Amino acid sequence: MLDGRPDSPPITIALAKGALLPEAIQCLQQVGIDFSRFLDPGNRLLRIESPTRLNGQRYEALLVRTHDVPVYVEYGQAQLGIVGYDILRERYAGTAARVAHLLDLQFGHCRMSVALPQDSPYRSAAQLPAHARVASKFVGCAREYFDRLDLPVELISLYGSVELAPLTGMADAIVDLVATGRTLRENGLVERDCLFESTARLIAHPISYRVNQQPIRELVTQIRERWLGSLLVGG
């Protein structure tokens, strides 16, 4: 519903393609913002505006690759974004985050873990020998973890199925996201150490947050009450 607020430019939200998208859209629908068109199999648009408004404020969304969400927010092309904590940790590994963290949205649960072959003589990451080879799509997260262990390792950056690296003998271990662990088990790997838990987060561009403080605060309040509140009731 419109509340008499003068019409203003839309606030842009960067949404990640892939596993988080359906629940991100559901979360926003719960507060009256509708980007469900992105779920239409025939849709080819990467930028759409919600046909509904929240307290008179217009919202539009950009559909981008997962790793690009914080980039669009950081550079101000999107004022808000919904992205996994794992992506934020990787983007800002070893540096200060350049986006504001507003909410843990409590979906997309997974964890960043070290996995070793079932027949490995090592039972934890700390037991790996110096300069062991570790494959990962998240080399920043892996580097931070092994630096904390004070264990020098050779990190191998991969973009595909990292489970193949130990199977082919290219790596002694992997660092990867784990949800059910089924893929690890099917490829003869065992999860040994958890680096951190990950869920979807609502992030903001710091300056945009100050400029659009009222509508963004209203959005955060509505998500907290309607989305997170419903999860508490349902749980």
Coordinates of N, CA, C and O in Angstrom, one line a residue, residues 5-110:
R5 N 4.0 8.8 0.8 CA 5.4 9.2 0.6 C 5.6 9.6 -0.9 O 5.2 8.9 -1.8
P6 N 6.3 10.8 -1.1 CA 6.6 11.2 -2.5 C 7.3 10.0 -3.2 O 8.2 9.4 -2.6
D7 N 7.0 9.9 -4.5 CA 7.6 8.8 -5.2 C 9.1 9.1 -5.3 O 9.6 10.2 -5.5
S8 N 9.9 8.0 -5.1 CA 11.3 8.1 -5.1 C 11.9 7.0 -5.9 O 11.2 6.0 -6.3
P9 N 13.2 7.1 -6.3 CA 13.8 6.0 -7.1 C 13.8 4.7 -6.3 O 13.7 4.7 -5.1
P10 N 13.7 3.6 -7.1 CA 13.7 2.3 -6.4 C 14.9 2.0 -5.6 O 16.0 2.4 -6.0
I11 N 14.8 1.3 -4.5 CA 16.0 0.7 -3.8 C 16.3 -0.6 -4.5 O 15.4 -1.5 -4.8
T12 N 17.5 -0.9 -4.9 CA 17.9 -2.0 -5.7 C 18.5 -3.1 -4.7 O 19.3 -2.8 -3.9
I13 N 18.0 -4.3 -4.9 CA 18.5 -5.5 -4.1 C 19.2 -6.5 -5.1 O 18.6 -6.9 -6.1
A14 N 20.4 -6.8 -4.8 CA 21.1 -7.9 -5.6 C 20.7 -9.2 -5.0 O 20.9 -9.5 -3.9
L15 N 20.2 -10.1 -5.9 CA 19.9 -11.5 -5.5 C 20.7 -12.5 -6.3 O 21.1 -12.3 -7.4
A16 N 21.1 -13.5 -5.6 CA 22.0 -14.5 -6.1 C 21.2 -15.6 -6.9 O 20.2 -16.1 -6.4
K17 N 21.7 -15.9 -8.1 CA 21.2 -17.1 -8.8 C 21.5 -18.3 -8.0 O 22.5 -18.4 -7.2
G18 N 20.7 -19.4 -8.2 CA 21.0 -20.6 -7.6 C 20.2 -21.0 -6.4 O 19.0 -20.6 -6.2
A19 N 20.8 -21.7 -5.4 CA 20.1 -22.3 -4.4 C 19.4 -21.4 -3.4 O 18.3 -21.7 -2.9
L20 N 19.9 -20.2 -3.2 CA 19.3 -19.2 -2.3 C 18.1 -18.5 -2.9 O 17.4 -17.9 -2.1
L21 N 18.0 -18.5 -4.2 CA 17.0 -17.6 -4.8 C 15.6 -17.8 -4.4 O 14.9 -16.9 -4.0
P22 N 15.1 -19.1 -4.4 CA 13.7 -19.3 -4.0 C 13.3 -18.8 -2.6 O 12.3 -18.1 -2.5
E23 N 14.2 -19.0 -1.7 CA 13.9 -18.6 -0.3 C 14.1 -17.1 -0.1 O 13.4 -16.4 0.7
A24 N 15.0 -16.5 -0.9 CA 15.2 -15.1 -0.8 C 14.0 -14.4 -1.4 O 13.5 -13.4 -0.8
I25 N 13.4 -14.9 -2.4 CA 12.2 -14.3 -3.0 C 11.0 -14.5 -2.0 O 10.2 -13.6 -1.8
Q26 N 10.9 -15.7 -1.4 CA 9.9 -16.0 -0.4 C 10.0 -15.0 0.8 O 9.0 -14.5 1.3
C27 N 11.2 -14.8 1.2 CA 11.4 -13.9 2.3 C 10.9 -12.5 2.0 O 10.2 -11.9 2.8
L28 N 11.2 -12.0 0.8 CA 10.8 -10.6 0.4 C 9.3 -10.6 0.2 O 8.7 -9.6 0.4
Q29 N 8.7 -11.7 -0.4 CA 7.3 -11.7 -0.6 C 6.6 -11.6 0.8 O 5.5 -11.0 0.8
Q30 N 7.1 -12.1 1.8 CA 6.5 -12.1 3.1 C 6.4 -10.7 3.6 O 5.5 -10.4 4.5
V31 N 7.2 -9.8 3.1 CA 7.1 -8.4 3.5 C 6.5 -7.5 2.5 O 6.5 -6.3 2.6
G32 N 6.0 -8.1 1.4 CA 5.2 -7.4 0.4 C 6.0 -6.9 -0.8 O 5.6 -6.1 -1.6
I33 N 7.2 -7.5 -1.0 CA 8.0 -7.2 -2.2 C 8.1 -8.4 -3.1 O 8.5 -9.5 -2.6
D34 N 7.7 -8.3 -4.4 CA 7.5 -9.5 -5.2 C 8.5 -9.5 -6.4 O 8.3 -8.8 -7.3
F35 N 9.5 -10.5 -6.3 CA 10.4 -10.7 -7.4 C 10.2 -12.1 -7.9 O 11.1 -12.7 -8.5
S36 N 9.0 -12.7 -7.8 CA 8.8 -14.1 -8.2 C 8.9 -14.3 -9.7 O 9.1 -15.4 -10.1
R37 N 8.9 -13.2 -10.4 CA 9.1 -13.4 -11.9 C 10.4 -14.0 -12.2 O 10.6 -14.7 -13.2
F38 N 11.4 -13.9 -11.3 CA 12.7 -14.5 -11.6 C 12.6 -16.0 -11.5 O 13.5 -16.7 -12.1
L39 N 11.6 -16.6 -10.9 CA 11.4 -18.0 -10.8 C 10.7 -18.6 -12.0 O 10.5 -19.8 -12.2
D40 N 10.2 -17.7 -12.9 CA 9.5 -18.1 -14.1 C 10.5 -18.8 -15.1 O 11.5 -18.1 -15.4
P41 N 10.3 -20.0 -15.5 CA 11.3 -20.7 -16.4 C 11.5 -19.9 -17.6 O 12.6 -20.0 -18.2
G42 N 10.5 -19.2 -18.1 CA 10.7 -18.4 -19.3 C 11.3 -17.1 -19.2 O 11.5 -16.4 -20.2
N43 N 11.6 -16.7 -17.9 CA 12.1 -15.3 -17.7 C 13.6 -15.2 -18.2 O 14.4 -16.1 -17.9
R44 N 13.9 -14.2 -18.9 CA 15.3 -13.9 -19.3 C 15.8 -12.6 -18.8 O 16.9 -12.2 -19.0
L45 N 14.9 -11.9 -18.0 CA 15.3 -10.6 -17.5 C 16.2 -10.7 -16.3 O 16.0 -11.6 -15.5
L46 N 17.2 -9.8 -16.2 CA 18.1 -9.8 -15.1 C 17.9 -8.7 -14.1 O 18.5 -8.6 -13.1
R47 N 16.9 -7.8 -14.5 CA 16.6 -6.7 -13.7 C 15.1 -6.5 -13.8 O 14.5 -6.3 -14.9
I48 N 14.4 -6.5 -12.6 CA 13.0 -6.3 -12.6 C 12.6 -5.5 -11.4 O 13.3 -5.3 -10.4
E49 N 11.4 -4.8 -11.5 CA 10.9 -4.0 -10.4 C 9.7 -4.8 -9.8 O 8.9 -5.4 -10.5
S50 N 9.6 -4.7 -8.5 CA 8.4 -5.4 -7.8 C 7.2 -4.6 -8.2 O 7.1 -3.4 -8.1
P51 N 6.1 -5.3 -8.6 CA 4.8 -4.7 -8.8 C 4.2 -4.1 -7.6 O 3.2 -3.4 -7.6
T52 N 4.7 -4.6 -6.4 CA 4.1 -4.1 -5.1 C 5.2 -3.3 -4.4 O 6.4 -3.4 -4.7
R53 N 4.7 -2.5 -3.5 CA 5.6 -1.6 -2.7 C 5.5 -1.9 -1.2 O 4.5 -2.4 -0.8
L54 N 6.5 -1.5 -0.5 CA 6.5 -1.6 0.9 C 6.5 -0.2 1.5 O 7.4 0.6 1.3
N55 N 5.4 0.2 2.1 CA 5.2 1.5 2.7 C 5.5 2.6 1.6 O 6.0 3.7 1.9
G56 N 5.0 2.3 0.4 CA 5.2 3.3 -0.7 C 6.5 3.3 -1.4 O 6.7 4.0 -2.4
Q57 N 7.5 2.6 -0.9 CA 8.8 2.5 -1.4 C 8.9 1.5 -2.6 O 8.5 0.4 -2.4
R58 N 9.5 1.9 -3.7 CA 9.7 1.0 -4.8 C 10.9 0.2 -4.6 O 11.9 0.7 -4.0
Y59 N 10.9 -1.0 -5.1 CA 12.1 -1.9 -5.0 C 12.3 -2.6 -6.4 O 11.3 -3.0 -7.0
E60 N 13.5 -2.7 -6.8 CA 13.9 -3.5 -7.9 C 15.0 -4.5 -7.5 O 15.6 -4.3 -6.5
A61 N 15.2 -5.5 -8.4 CA 16.2 -6.5 -8.1 C 17.1 -6.8 -9.3 O 16.6 -6.7 -10.4
L62 N 18.3 -7.1 -9.0 CA 19.3 -7.6 -10.0 C 19.5 -9.0 -9.7 O 19.8 -9.4 -8.6
L63 N 19.5 -9.8 -10.8 CA 19.8 -11.3 -10.6 C 21.2 -11.5 -11.1 O 21.6 -11.3 -12.3
V64 N 22.1 -11.8 -10.2 CA 23.6 -11.9 -10.5 C 24.1 -13.2 -10.0 O 23.5 -13.9 -9.2
R65 N 25.3 -13.5 -10.4 CA 26.0 -14.7 -9.9 C 26.3 -14.5 -8.4 O 26.6 -13.4 -7.9
T66 N 26.3 -15.6 -7.7 CA 26.5 -15.6 -6.2 C 27.6 -14.7 -5.7 O 27.5 -13.9 -4.9
H67 N 28.8 -15.0 -6.3 CA 30.0 -14.2 -5.9 C 30.0 -12.8 -6.2 O 30.7 -12.0 -5.7
D68 N 29.0 -12.4 -7.1 CA 29.0 -11.0 -7.5 C 28.0 -10.1 -6.6 O 28.1 -8.9 -6.7
V69 N 27.2 -10.8 -5.8 CA 26.3 -10.0 -5.0 C 27.0 -9.0 -4.1 O 26.7 -7.8 -4.2
P70 N 28.1 -9.3 -3.3 CA 28.7 -8.3 -2.5 C 29.4 -7.2 -3.4 O 29.6 -6.1 -2.9
V71 N 29.8 -7.6 -4.6 CA 30.5 -6.7 -5.5 C 29.6 -5.6 -5.9 O 29.9 -4.4 -5.9
Y72 N 28.4 -6.0 -6.3 CA 27.3 -5.0 -6.7 C 27.0 -4.1 -5.6 O 26.8 -2.9 -5.7
V73 N 26.9 -4.6 -4.4 CA 26.6 -3.8 -3.2 C 27.7 -2.9 -2.8 O 27.6 -1.7 -2.5
E74 N 28.9 -3.5 -2.8 CA 30.1 -2.7 -2.4 C 30.3 -1.5 -3.3 O 30.7 -0.4 -2.8
Y75 N 30.0 -1.6 -4.6 CA 30.2 -0.5 -5.5 C 29.0 0.4 -5.7 O 28.9 1.3 -6.5
G76 N 27.9 0.1 -4.9 CA 26.7 0.9 -4.9 C 25.8 0.8 -6.0 O 24.8 1.5 -6.1
Q77 N 25.9 -0.3 -6.9 CA 25.0 -0.5 -7.9 C 23.7 -1.2 -7.4 O 22.7 -1.1 -8.0
A78 N 23.8 -1.7 -6.2 CA 22.7 -2.2 -5.4 C 22.8 -1.7 -4.0 O 23.9 -1.7 -3.5
Q79 N 21.7 -1.2 -3.5 CA 21.8 -0.7 -2.1 C 21.8 -1.9 -1.1 O 22.3 -1.8 0.0
L80 N 21.2 -3.0 -1.5 CA 21.0 -4.2 -0.6 C 21.4 -5.4 -1.4 O 21.4 -5.4 -2.6
G81 N 21.6 -6.5 -0.6 CA 21.9 -7.8 -1.3 C 21.6 -8.9 -0.3 O 21.6 -8.7 0.9
I82 N 21.3 -10.1 -0.9 CA 21.1 -11.3 -0.1 C 22.1 -12.3 -0.6 O 22.1 -12.7 -1.8
V83 N 22.9 -12.7 0.3 CA 24.1 -13.6 -0.1 C 24.5 -14.5 1.1 O 24.2 -14.2 2.2
G84 N 25.1 -15.6 0.8 CA 25.6 -16.5 1.8 C 26.7 -15.9 2.6 O 27.6 -15.2 2.0
Y85 N 26.8 -16.3 3.9 CA 27.9 -15.8 4.7 C 29.2 -16.3 4.2 O 30.3 -15.6 4.3
D86 N 29.2 -17.5 3.6 CA 30.4 -18.1 3.0 C 31.0 -17.2 1.9 O 32.3 -17.0 1.8
I87 N 30.2 -16.5 1.1 CA 30.6 -15.7 0.1 C 31.2 -14.4 0.7 O 32.2 -13.9 0.2
L88 N 30.6 -13.9 1.7 CA 31.2 -12.7 2.4 C 32.5 -13.0 3.0 O 33.5 -12.2 2.9
R89 N 32.6 -14.1 3.6 CA 33.9 -14.5 4.2 C 35.0 -14.6 3.2 O 36.1 -14.2 3.4
E90 N 34.7 -15.2 2.0 CA 35.6 -15.4 1.0 C 36.0 -14.0 0.3 O 37.2 -13.7 0.1
R91 N 35.0 -13.2 0.1 CA 35.2 -11.9 -0.5 C 36.2 -11.0 0.3 O 37.0 -10.3 -0.3
Y92 N 36.0 -11.1 1.6 CA 36.7 -10.2 2.5 C 37.7 -10.9 3.4 O 38.1 -10.4 4.4
A93 N 38.2 -12.0 2.9 CA 39.2 -12.8 3.7 C 40.4 -11.9 3.8 O 41.0 -11.5 2.9
G94 N 40.9 -11.7 5.1 CA 42.1 -11.0 5.3 C 41.9 -9.5 5.2 O 42.9 -8.8 5.4
T95 N 40.7 -9.0 5.0 CA 40.5 -7.5 4.8 C 39.2 -7.2 5.6 O 38.4 -8.0 6.0
A96 N 39.0 -5.9 5.8 CA 37.8 -5.4 6.4 C 36.6 -5.4 5.4 O 36.8 -5.1 4.2
A97 N 35.5 -5.9 5.8 CA 34.3 -5.9 5.0 C 33.9 -4.5 4.5 O 33.9 -3.6 5.3
R98 N 33.6 -4.4 3.3 CA 33.2 -3.1 2.7 C 31.7 -3.0 2.5 O 31.2 -2.2 1.7
V99 N 30.9 -3.9 3.1 CA 29.4 -3.9 3.1 C 29.0 -4.0 4.6 O 29.7 -4.5 5.4
A100 N 27.8 -3.5 4.8 CA 27.2 -3.5 6.2 C 26.3 -4.8 6.3 O 25.5 -5.1 5.4
H101 N 26.5 -5.5 7.4 CA 25.8 -6.7 7.6 C 24.5 -6.4 8.4 O 24.7 -6.0 9.6
L102 N 23.3 -6.6 7.9 CA 22.1 -6.1 8.5 C 21.4 -7.3 9.3 O 20.9 -7.1 10.4
L103 N 21.2 -8.4 8.6 CA 20.4 -9.5 9.2 C 20.9 -10.9 8.8 O 21.4 -11.1 7.7
D104 N 20.8 -11.8 9.7 CA 21.0 -13.3 9.4 C 19.6 -13.7 9.1 O 18.7 -13.7 9.9
L105 N 19.3 -14.1 7.8 CA 18.0 -14.5 7.4 C 17.6 -15.9 7.7 O 16.5 -16.4 7.4
Q106 N 18.5 -16.7 8.2 CA 18.2 -18.1 8.7 C 17.7 -19.1 7.7 O 16.9 -19.9 8.0
F107 N 18.2 -19.0 6.5 CA 18.0 -20.0 5.5 C 19.3 -20.2 4.7 O 20.3 -19.5 4.9
G108 N 19.3 -21.3 3.9 CA 20.6 -21.6 3.2 C 21.6 -22.2 4.1 O 22.8 -22.0 3.9
H109 N 21.2 -23.0 5.1 CA 22.2 -23.5 6.1 C 23.2 -24.5 5.5 O 22.8 -25.4 4.8
C110 N 24.4 -24.2 5.8 CA 25.5 -25.1 5.4 C 26.7 -24.7 6.2 O 26.7 -23.9 7.1

